Tab-separated table of C-alpha atoms and ligand atoms in Angstrom:
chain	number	residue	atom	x	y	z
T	184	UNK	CA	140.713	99.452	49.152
T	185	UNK	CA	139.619	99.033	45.521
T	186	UNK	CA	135.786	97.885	44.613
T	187	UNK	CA	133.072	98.320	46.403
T	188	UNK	CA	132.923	98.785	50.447
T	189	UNK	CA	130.997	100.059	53.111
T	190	UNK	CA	132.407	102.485	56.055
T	191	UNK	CA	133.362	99.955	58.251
T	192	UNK	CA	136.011	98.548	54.881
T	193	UNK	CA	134.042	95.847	54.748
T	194	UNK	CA	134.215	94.437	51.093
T	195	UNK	CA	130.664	94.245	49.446
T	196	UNK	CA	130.908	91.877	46.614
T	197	UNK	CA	127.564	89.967	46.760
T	198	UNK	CA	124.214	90.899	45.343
T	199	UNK	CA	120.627	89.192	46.654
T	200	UNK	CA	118.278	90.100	44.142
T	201	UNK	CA	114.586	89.715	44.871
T	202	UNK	CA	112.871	88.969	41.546
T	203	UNK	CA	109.180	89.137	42.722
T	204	UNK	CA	107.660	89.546	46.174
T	205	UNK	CA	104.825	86.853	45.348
T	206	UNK	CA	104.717	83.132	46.578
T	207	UNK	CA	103.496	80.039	46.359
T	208	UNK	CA	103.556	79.239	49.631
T	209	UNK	CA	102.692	81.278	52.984
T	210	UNK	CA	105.066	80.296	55.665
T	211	UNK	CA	103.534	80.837	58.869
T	212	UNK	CA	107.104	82.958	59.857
T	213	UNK	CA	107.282	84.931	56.457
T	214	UNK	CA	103.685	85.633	55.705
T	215	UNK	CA	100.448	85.956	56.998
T	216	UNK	CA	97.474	83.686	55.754
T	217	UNK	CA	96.095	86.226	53.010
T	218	UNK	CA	95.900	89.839	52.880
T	219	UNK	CA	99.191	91.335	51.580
T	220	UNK	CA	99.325	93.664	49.044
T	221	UNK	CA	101.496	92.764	46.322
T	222	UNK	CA	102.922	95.055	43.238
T	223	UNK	CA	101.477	95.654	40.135
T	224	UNK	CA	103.800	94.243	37.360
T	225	UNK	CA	104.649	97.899	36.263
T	226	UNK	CA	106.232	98.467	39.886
T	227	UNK	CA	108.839	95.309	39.203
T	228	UNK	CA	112.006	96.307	37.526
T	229	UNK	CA	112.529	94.108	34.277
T	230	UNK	CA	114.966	91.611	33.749
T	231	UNK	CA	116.858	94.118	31.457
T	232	UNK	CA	116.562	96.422	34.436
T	233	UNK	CA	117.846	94.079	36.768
T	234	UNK	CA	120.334	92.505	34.390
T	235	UNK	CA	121.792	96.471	34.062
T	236	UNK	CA	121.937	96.746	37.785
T	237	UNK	CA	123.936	93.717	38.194
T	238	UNK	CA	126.285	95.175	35.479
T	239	UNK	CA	126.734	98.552	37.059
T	240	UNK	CA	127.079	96.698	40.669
T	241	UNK	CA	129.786	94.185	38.670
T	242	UNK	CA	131.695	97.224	37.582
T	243	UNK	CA	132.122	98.644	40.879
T	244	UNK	CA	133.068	95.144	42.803
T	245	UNK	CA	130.536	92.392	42.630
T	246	UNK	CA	131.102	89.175	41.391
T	247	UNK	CA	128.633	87.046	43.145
T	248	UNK	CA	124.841	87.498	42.574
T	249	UNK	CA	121.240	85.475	43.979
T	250	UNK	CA	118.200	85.419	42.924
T	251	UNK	CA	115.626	85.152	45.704
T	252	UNK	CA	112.062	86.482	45.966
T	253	UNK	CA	109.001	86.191	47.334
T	254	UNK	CA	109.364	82.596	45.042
T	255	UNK	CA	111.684	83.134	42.469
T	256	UNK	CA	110.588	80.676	40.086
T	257	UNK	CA	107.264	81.807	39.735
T	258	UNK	CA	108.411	84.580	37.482
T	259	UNK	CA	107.933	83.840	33.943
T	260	UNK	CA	110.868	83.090	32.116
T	261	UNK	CA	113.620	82.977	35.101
T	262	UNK	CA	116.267	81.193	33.086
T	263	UNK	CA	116.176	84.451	30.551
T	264	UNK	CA	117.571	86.735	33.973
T	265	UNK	CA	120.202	83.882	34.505
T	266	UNK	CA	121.507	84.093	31.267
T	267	UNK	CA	121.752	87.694	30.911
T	268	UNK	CA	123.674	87.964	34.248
T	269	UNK	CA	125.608	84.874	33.129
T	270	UNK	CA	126.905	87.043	30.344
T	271	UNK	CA	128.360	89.423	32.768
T	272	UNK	CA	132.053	88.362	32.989
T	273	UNK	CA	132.767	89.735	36.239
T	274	UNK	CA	129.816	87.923	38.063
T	275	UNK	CA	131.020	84.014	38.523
T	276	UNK	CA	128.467	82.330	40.634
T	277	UNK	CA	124.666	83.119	40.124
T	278	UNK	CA	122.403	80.546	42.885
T	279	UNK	CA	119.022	80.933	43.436
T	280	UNK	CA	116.736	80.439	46.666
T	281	UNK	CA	113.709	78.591	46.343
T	282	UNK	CA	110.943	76.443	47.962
T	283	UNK	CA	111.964	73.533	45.552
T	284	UNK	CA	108.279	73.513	44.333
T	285	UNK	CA	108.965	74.370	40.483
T	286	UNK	CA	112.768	73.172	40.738
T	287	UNK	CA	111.716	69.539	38.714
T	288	UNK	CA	110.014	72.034	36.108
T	289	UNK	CA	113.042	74.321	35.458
T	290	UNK	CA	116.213	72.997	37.017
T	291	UNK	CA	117.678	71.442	33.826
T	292	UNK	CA	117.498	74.610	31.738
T	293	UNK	CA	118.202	77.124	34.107
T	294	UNK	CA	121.759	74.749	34.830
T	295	UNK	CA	121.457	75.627	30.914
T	296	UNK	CA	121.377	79.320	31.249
T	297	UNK	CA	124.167	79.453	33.674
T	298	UNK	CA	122.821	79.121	37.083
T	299	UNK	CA	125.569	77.574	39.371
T	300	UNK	CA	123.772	76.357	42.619
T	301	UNK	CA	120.580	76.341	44.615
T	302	UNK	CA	119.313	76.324	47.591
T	303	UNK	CA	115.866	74.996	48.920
T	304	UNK	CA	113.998	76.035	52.185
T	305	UNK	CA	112.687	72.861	53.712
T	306	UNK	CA	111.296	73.339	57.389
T	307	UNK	CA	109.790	69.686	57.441
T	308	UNK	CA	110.191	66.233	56.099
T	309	UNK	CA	106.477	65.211	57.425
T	310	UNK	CA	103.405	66.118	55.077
T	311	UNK	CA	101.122	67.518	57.447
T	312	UNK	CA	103.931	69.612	59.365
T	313	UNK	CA	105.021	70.761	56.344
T	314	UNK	CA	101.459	71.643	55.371
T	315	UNK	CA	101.139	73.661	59.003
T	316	UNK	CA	104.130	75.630	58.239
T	317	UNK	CA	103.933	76.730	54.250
T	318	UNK	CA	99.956	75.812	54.512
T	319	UNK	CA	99.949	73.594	51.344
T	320	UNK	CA	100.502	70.840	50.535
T	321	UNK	CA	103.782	70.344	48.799
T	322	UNK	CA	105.982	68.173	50.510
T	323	UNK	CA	106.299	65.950	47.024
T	324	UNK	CA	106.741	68.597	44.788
T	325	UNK	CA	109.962	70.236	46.688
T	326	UNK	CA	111.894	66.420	47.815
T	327	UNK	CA	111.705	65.811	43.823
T	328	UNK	CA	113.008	69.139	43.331
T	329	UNK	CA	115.800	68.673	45.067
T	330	UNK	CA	116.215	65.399	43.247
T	331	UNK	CA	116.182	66.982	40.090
T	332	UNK	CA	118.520	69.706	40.629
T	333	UNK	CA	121.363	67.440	42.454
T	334	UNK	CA	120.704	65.233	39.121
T	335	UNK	CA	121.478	68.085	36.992
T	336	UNK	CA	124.305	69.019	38.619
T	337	UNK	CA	123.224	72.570	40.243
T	338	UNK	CA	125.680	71.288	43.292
T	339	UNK	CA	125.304	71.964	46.046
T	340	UNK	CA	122.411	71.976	46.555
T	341	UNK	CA	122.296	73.510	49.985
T	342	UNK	CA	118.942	72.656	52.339
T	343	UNK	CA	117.634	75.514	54.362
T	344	UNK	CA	115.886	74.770	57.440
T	345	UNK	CA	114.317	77.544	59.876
T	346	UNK	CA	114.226	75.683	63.211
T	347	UNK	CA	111.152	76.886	65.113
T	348	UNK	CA	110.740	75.230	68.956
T	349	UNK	CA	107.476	73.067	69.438
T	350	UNK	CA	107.094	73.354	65.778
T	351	UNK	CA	109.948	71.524	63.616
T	352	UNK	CA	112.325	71.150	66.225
T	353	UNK	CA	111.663	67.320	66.751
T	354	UNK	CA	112.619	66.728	62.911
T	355	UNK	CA	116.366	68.746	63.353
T	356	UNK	CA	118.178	65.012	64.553
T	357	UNK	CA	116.113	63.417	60.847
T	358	UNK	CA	117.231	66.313	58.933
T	359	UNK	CA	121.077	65.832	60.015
T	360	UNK	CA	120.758	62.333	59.750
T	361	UNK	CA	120.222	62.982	55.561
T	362	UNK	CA	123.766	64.633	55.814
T	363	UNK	CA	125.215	60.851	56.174
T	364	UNK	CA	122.344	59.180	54.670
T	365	UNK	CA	121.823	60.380	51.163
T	366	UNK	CA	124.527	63.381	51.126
T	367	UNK	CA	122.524	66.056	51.799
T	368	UNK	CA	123.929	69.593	52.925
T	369	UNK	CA	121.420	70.716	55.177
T	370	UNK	CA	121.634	74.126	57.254
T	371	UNK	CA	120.049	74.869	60.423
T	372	UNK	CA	118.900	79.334	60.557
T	373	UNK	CA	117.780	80.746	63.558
T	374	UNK	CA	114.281	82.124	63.145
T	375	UNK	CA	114.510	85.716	62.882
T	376	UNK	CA	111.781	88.456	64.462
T	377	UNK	CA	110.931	90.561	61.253
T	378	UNK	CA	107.854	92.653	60.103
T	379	UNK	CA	107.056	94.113	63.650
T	380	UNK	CA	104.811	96.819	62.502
T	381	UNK	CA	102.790	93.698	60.333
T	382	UNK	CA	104.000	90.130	61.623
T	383	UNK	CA	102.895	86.947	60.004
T	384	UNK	CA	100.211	85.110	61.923
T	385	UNK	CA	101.741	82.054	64.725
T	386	UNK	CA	104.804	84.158	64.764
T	387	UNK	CA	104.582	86.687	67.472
T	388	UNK	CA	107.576	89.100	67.876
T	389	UNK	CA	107.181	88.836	71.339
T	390	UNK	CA	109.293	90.876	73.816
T	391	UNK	CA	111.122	93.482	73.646
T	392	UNK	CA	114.554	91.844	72.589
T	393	UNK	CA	112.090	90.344	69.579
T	394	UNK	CA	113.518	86.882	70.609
T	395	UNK	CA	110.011	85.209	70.456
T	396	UNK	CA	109.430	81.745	72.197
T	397	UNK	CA	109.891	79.717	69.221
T	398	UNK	CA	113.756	80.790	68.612
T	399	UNK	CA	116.590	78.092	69.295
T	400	UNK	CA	119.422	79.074	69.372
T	401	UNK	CA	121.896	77.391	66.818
T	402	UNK	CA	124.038	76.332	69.880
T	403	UNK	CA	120.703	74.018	71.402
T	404	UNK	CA	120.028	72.965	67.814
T	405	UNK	CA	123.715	71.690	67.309
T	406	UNK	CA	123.481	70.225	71.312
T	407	UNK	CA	120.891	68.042	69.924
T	408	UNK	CA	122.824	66.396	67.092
T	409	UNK	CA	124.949	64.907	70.086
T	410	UNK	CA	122.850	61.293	69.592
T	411	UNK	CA	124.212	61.326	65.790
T	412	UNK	CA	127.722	61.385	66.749
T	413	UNK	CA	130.236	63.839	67.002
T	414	UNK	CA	130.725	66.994	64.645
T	415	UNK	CA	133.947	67.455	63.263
T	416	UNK	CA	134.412	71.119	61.708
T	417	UNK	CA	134.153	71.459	58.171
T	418	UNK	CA	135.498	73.802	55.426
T	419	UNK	CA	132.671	75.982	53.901
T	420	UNK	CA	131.063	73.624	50.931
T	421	UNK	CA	130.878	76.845	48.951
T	422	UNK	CA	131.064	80.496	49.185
T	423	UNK	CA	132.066	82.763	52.315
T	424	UNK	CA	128.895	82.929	53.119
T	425	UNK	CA	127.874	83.145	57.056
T	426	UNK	CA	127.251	79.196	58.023
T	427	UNK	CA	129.811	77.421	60.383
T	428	UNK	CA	129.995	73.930	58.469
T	429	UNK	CA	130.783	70.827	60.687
T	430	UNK	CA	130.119	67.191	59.364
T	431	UNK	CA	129.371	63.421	60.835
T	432	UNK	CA	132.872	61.715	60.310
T	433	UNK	CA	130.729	59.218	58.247
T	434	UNK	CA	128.712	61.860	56.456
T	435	UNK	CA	128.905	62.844	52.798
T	436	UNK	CA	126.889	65.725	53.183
T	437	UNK	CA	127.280	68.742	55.997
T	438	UNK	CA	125.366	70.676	58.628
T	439	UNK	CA	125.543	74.601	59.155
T	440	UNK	CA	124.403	76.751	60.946
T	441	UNK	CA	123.585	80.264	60.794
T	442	UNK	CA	122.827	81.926	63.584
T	443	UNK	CA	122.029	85.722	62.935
T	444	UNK	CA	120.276	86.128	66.108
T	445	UNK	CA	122.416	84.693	69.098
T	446	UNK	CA	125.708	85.510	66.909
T	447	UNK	CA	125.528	87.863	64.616
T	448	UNK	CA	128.169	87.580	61.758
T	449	UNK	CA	127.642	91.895	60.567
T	450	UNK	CA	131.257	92.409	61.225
T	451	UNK	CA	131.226	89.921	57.999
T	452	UNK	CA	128.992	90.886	55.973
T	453	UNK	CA	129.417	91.114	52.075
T	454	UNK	CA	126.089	91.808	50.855
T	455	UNK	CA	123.693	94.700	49.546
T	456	UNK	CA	120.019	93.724	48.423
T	457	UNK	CA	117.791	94.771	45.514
T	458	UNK	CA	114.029	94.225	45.743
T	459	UNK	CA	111.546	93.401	43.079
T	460	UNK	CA	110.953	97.084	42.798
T	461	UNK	CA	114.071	98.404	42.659
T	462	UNK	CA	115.599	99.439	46.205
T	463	UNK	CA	118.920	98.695	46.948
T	464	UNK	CA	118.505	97.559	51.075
T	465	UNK	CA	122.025	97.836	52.518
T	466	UNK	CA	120.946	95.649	55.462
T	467	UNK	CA	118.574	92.852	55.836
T	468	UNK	CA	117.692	93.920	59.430
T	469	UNK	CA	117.332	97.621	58.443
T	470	UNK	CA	114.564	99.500	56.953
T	471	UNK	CA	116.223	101.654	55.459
T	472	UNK	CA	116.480	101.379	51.569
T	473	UNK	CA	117.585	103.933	48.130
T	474	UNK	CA	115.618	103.546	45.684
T	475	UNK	CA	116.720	103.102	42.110
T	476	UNK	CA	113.964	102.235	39.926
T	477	UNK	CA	113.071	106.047	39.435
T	478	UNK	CA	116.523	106.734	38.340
T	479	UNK	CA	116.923	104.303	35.945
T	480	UNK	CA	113.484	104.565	34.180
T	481	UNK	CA	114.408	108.333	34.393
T	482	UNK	CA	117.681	108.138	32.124
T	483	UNK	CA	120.299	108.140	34.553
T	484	UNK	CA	123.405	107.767	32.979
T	485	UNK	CA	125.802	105.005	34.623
T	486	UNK	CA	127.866	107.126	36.517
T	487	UNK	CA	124.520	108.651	38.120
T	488	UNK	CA	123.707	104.840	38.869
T	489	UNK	CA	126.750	103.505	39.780
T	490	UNK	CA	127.085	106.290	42.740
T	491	UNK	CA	124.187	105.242	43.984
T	492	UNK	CA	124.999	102.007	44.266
T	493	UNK	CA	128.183	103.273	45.901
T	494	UNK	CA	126.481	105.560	48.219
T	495	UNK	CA	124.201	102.399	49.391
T	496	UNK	CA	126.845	100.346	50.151
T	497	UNK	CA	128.769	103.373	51.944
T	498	UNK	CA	125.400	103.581	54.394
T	499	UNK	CA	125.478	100.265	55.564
T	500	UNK	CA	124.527	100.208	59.539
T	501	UNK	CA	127.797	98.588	61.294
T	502	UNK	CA	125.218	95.766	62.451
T	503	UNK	CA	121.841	94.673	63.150
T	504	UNK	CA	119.998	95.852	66.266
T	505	UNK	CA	117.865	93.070	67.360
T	506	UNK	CA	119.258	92.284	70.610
T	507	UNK	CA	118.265	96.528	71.333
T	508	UNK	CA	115.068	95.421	70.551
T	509	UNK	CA	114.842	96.533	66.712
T	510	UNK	CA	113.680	94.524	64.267
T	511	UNK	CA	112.984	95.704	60.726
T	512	UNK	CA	109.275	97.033	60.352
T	513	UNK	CA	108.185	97.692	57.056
T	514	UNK	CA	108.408	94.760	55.074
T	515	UNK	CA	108.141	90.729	55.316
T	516	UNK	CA	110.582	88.323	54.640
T	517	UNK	CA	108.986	87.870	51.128
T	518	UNK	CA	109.469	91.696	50.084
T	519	UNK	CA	113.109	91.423	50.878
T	520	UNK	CA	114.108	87.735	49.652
T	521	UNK	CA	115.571	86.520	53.022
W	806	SAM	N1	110.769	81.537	48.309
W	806	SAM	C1	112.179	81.322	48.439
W	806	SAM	C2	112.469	80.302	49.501
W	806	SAM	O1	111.526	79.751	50.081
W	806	SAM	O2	113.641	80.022	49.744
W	806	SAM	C3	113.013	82.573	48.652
W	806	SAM	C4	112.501	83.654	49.563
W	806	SAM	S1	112.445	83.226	51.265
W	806	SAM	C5	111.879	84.751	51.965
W	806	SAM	C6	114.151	83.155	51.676
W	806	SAM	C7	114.505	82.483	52.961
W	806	SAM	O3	114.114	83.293	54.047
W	806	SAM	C8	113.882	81.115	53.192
W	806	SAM	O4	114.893	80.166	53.471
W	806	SAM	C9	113.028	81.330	54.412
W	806	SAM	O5	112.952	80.169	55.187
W	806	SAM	C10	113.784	82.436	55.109
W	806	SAM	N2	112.995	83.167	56.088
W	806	SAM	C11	111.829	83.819	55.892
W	806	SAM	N3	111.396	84.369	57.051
W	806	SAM	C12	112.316	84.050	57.989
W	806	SAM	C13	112.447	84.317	59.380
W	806	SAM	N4	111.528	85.035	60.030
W	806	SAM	N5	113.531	83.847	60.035
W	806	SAM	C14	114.479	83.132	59.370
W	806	SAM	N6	114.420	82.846	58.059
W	806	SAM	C15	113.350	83.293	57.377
């Protein structure tokens, strides 16, 4: 097999890069209320760092790169990053992850600089759930977000919602309903146990299996779209990413799901991660992490990088271990980029 793989042949071609571990918001399943330490601006690599990454990782196989964070638009100057990885001919699709907050602010020029697509995390369409879950109050600021970047063409633009029981669970049937409404492509995810050793406050990780009592499985959440009609399965709207796409026969828009903890989709999995401060994290699920900042501020020469980028893809875990009971420790959601 040429390019980059892991030892299980799977092809890694797909890059999550976590520009900054801060936020705007504090999602009561990704972060606790206050209290986090967060890295100095020296610890972050730079865009050039990042943008010579994504060249080295380009070089050895990958041609698909997002930009995730903590909130990725809260770094100054995000469009710059898109460009420079724009310029990287073997990379053809650059998205971003975001809360939607600052998407009316930037969506037009970073379309400019070469981003392809976005995504927004949106857990509810009511103001004061929406306040209980990211605790502020920006319901406004991410629906004309979305707005904006469907009106500048960053299509699709793919909705994320966590589905949490006795929480946002009653809005899953309005969510799908905006698939044959307005268009919208709107993704259910399984709420994932993560941060055991530090979890966010409201989101215990519970028992042993970490399978806490606000999980639904993606196969309830799809049971109750049966009032909307029946789901007809869809192609993937983009990507090979891991949703299963069905659609309303009336709909314009979709609904996925993605379902990492009742049906894990490892034995697909295409991705390595970078943080903000430079580790390459071979599996979302996995602590463990090679670090690459110290080489490249140390003069590593591209070879030097571009085995370690090899040898982090080559120690890729053959899956997750959550249903042993294992959830990553050491970081939140926000330090990893989801
Ligand atoms: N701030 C950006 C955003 O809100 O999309 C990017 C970072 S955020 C950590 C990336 C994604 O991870 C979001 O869609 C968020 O909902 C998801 N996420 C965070 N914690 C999660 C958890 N415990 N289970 C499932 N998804 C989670």
């Amino acid at each position: 097999m040429t390019g980059l793989s892991d030892p299980f042949n799977r092809p890694i071609n797909y890059l999550r890069i976590s520009v900054t571990d801060r936020c705007n918001l504090r999602c009561i399943y990704c972060l606790p209320p206050e209290g986090i330490s967060l890295l100095p601006h020296r610890e972050i690599l730079t865009y050039e760092e990042i943008a010579a990454v994504a060249r080295l990782a380009a070089e050895l196989g990958i041609n698909k790169v997002r930009l995730t964070g903590g909130e990725p638009l809260i770094r100054a100057k995000l469009s710059e990053l898109v460009a420079m990885l724009a310029e990287i001919e073997a990379i053809d699709d650059i998205s971003l992850t975001t809360n939607g907050i600052l998407l009316k602010q930037y969506s037009a020029e970073l379309k400019q600089a070469g981003l392809k697509r976005v995504n927004v995390s949106l857990d509810s369409l009511n103001r004061d759930k929406f306040k209980r879950i990211t605790r502020h109050e920006k319901l406004d600021e991410v629906l004309k977000g979305i707005e904006a970047a469907r009106a500048c063409g960053l299509n699709p633009v793919k909705i994320n919602m966590v589905v949490m029981r006795g929480i946002n669970d009653d809005e899953i049937v309005d969510f799908a309903k905006l698939t044959i409404d307005i268009g919208w492509h709107v993704r259910f995810i399984e709420l994932m146990p993560f941060a055991a050793d530090n979890p966010p406050e409201g989101h215990s990780t519970g028992d042993k299996t970490g399978i806490n009592t606000q999980f639904m499985s993606a196969k309830e959440i799809k049971k109750r779209l049966g009032s909307l009609g029946r789901l007809e399965p869809s192609h993937p709207i983009t990507g090979n990413g891991p949703a299963k796409y069905f659609r309303f026969p009336q709909a314009a828009g979709t609904v996925g799901f993605i379902s990492p903890v009742s049906q894990h989709f490892c034995f697909n999995c295409n991705r390595l991660r970078l943080t903000a401060e430079g580790k390459l994290r071979p599996c979302l699920l996995s602590d463990h992490e090679v670090d690459l900042r110290q080489p490249l501020r140390s003069g590593a020469s591209p070879e030097e990088l571009k085995k370690i980028i090899t040898e982090a893809a080559q120690s890729k875990p053959q899956k997750h271990q959550l249903t042993k009971g294992k959830v990553s420790g050491k970081r939140l959601m926000s330090q990893v980029g989801g």
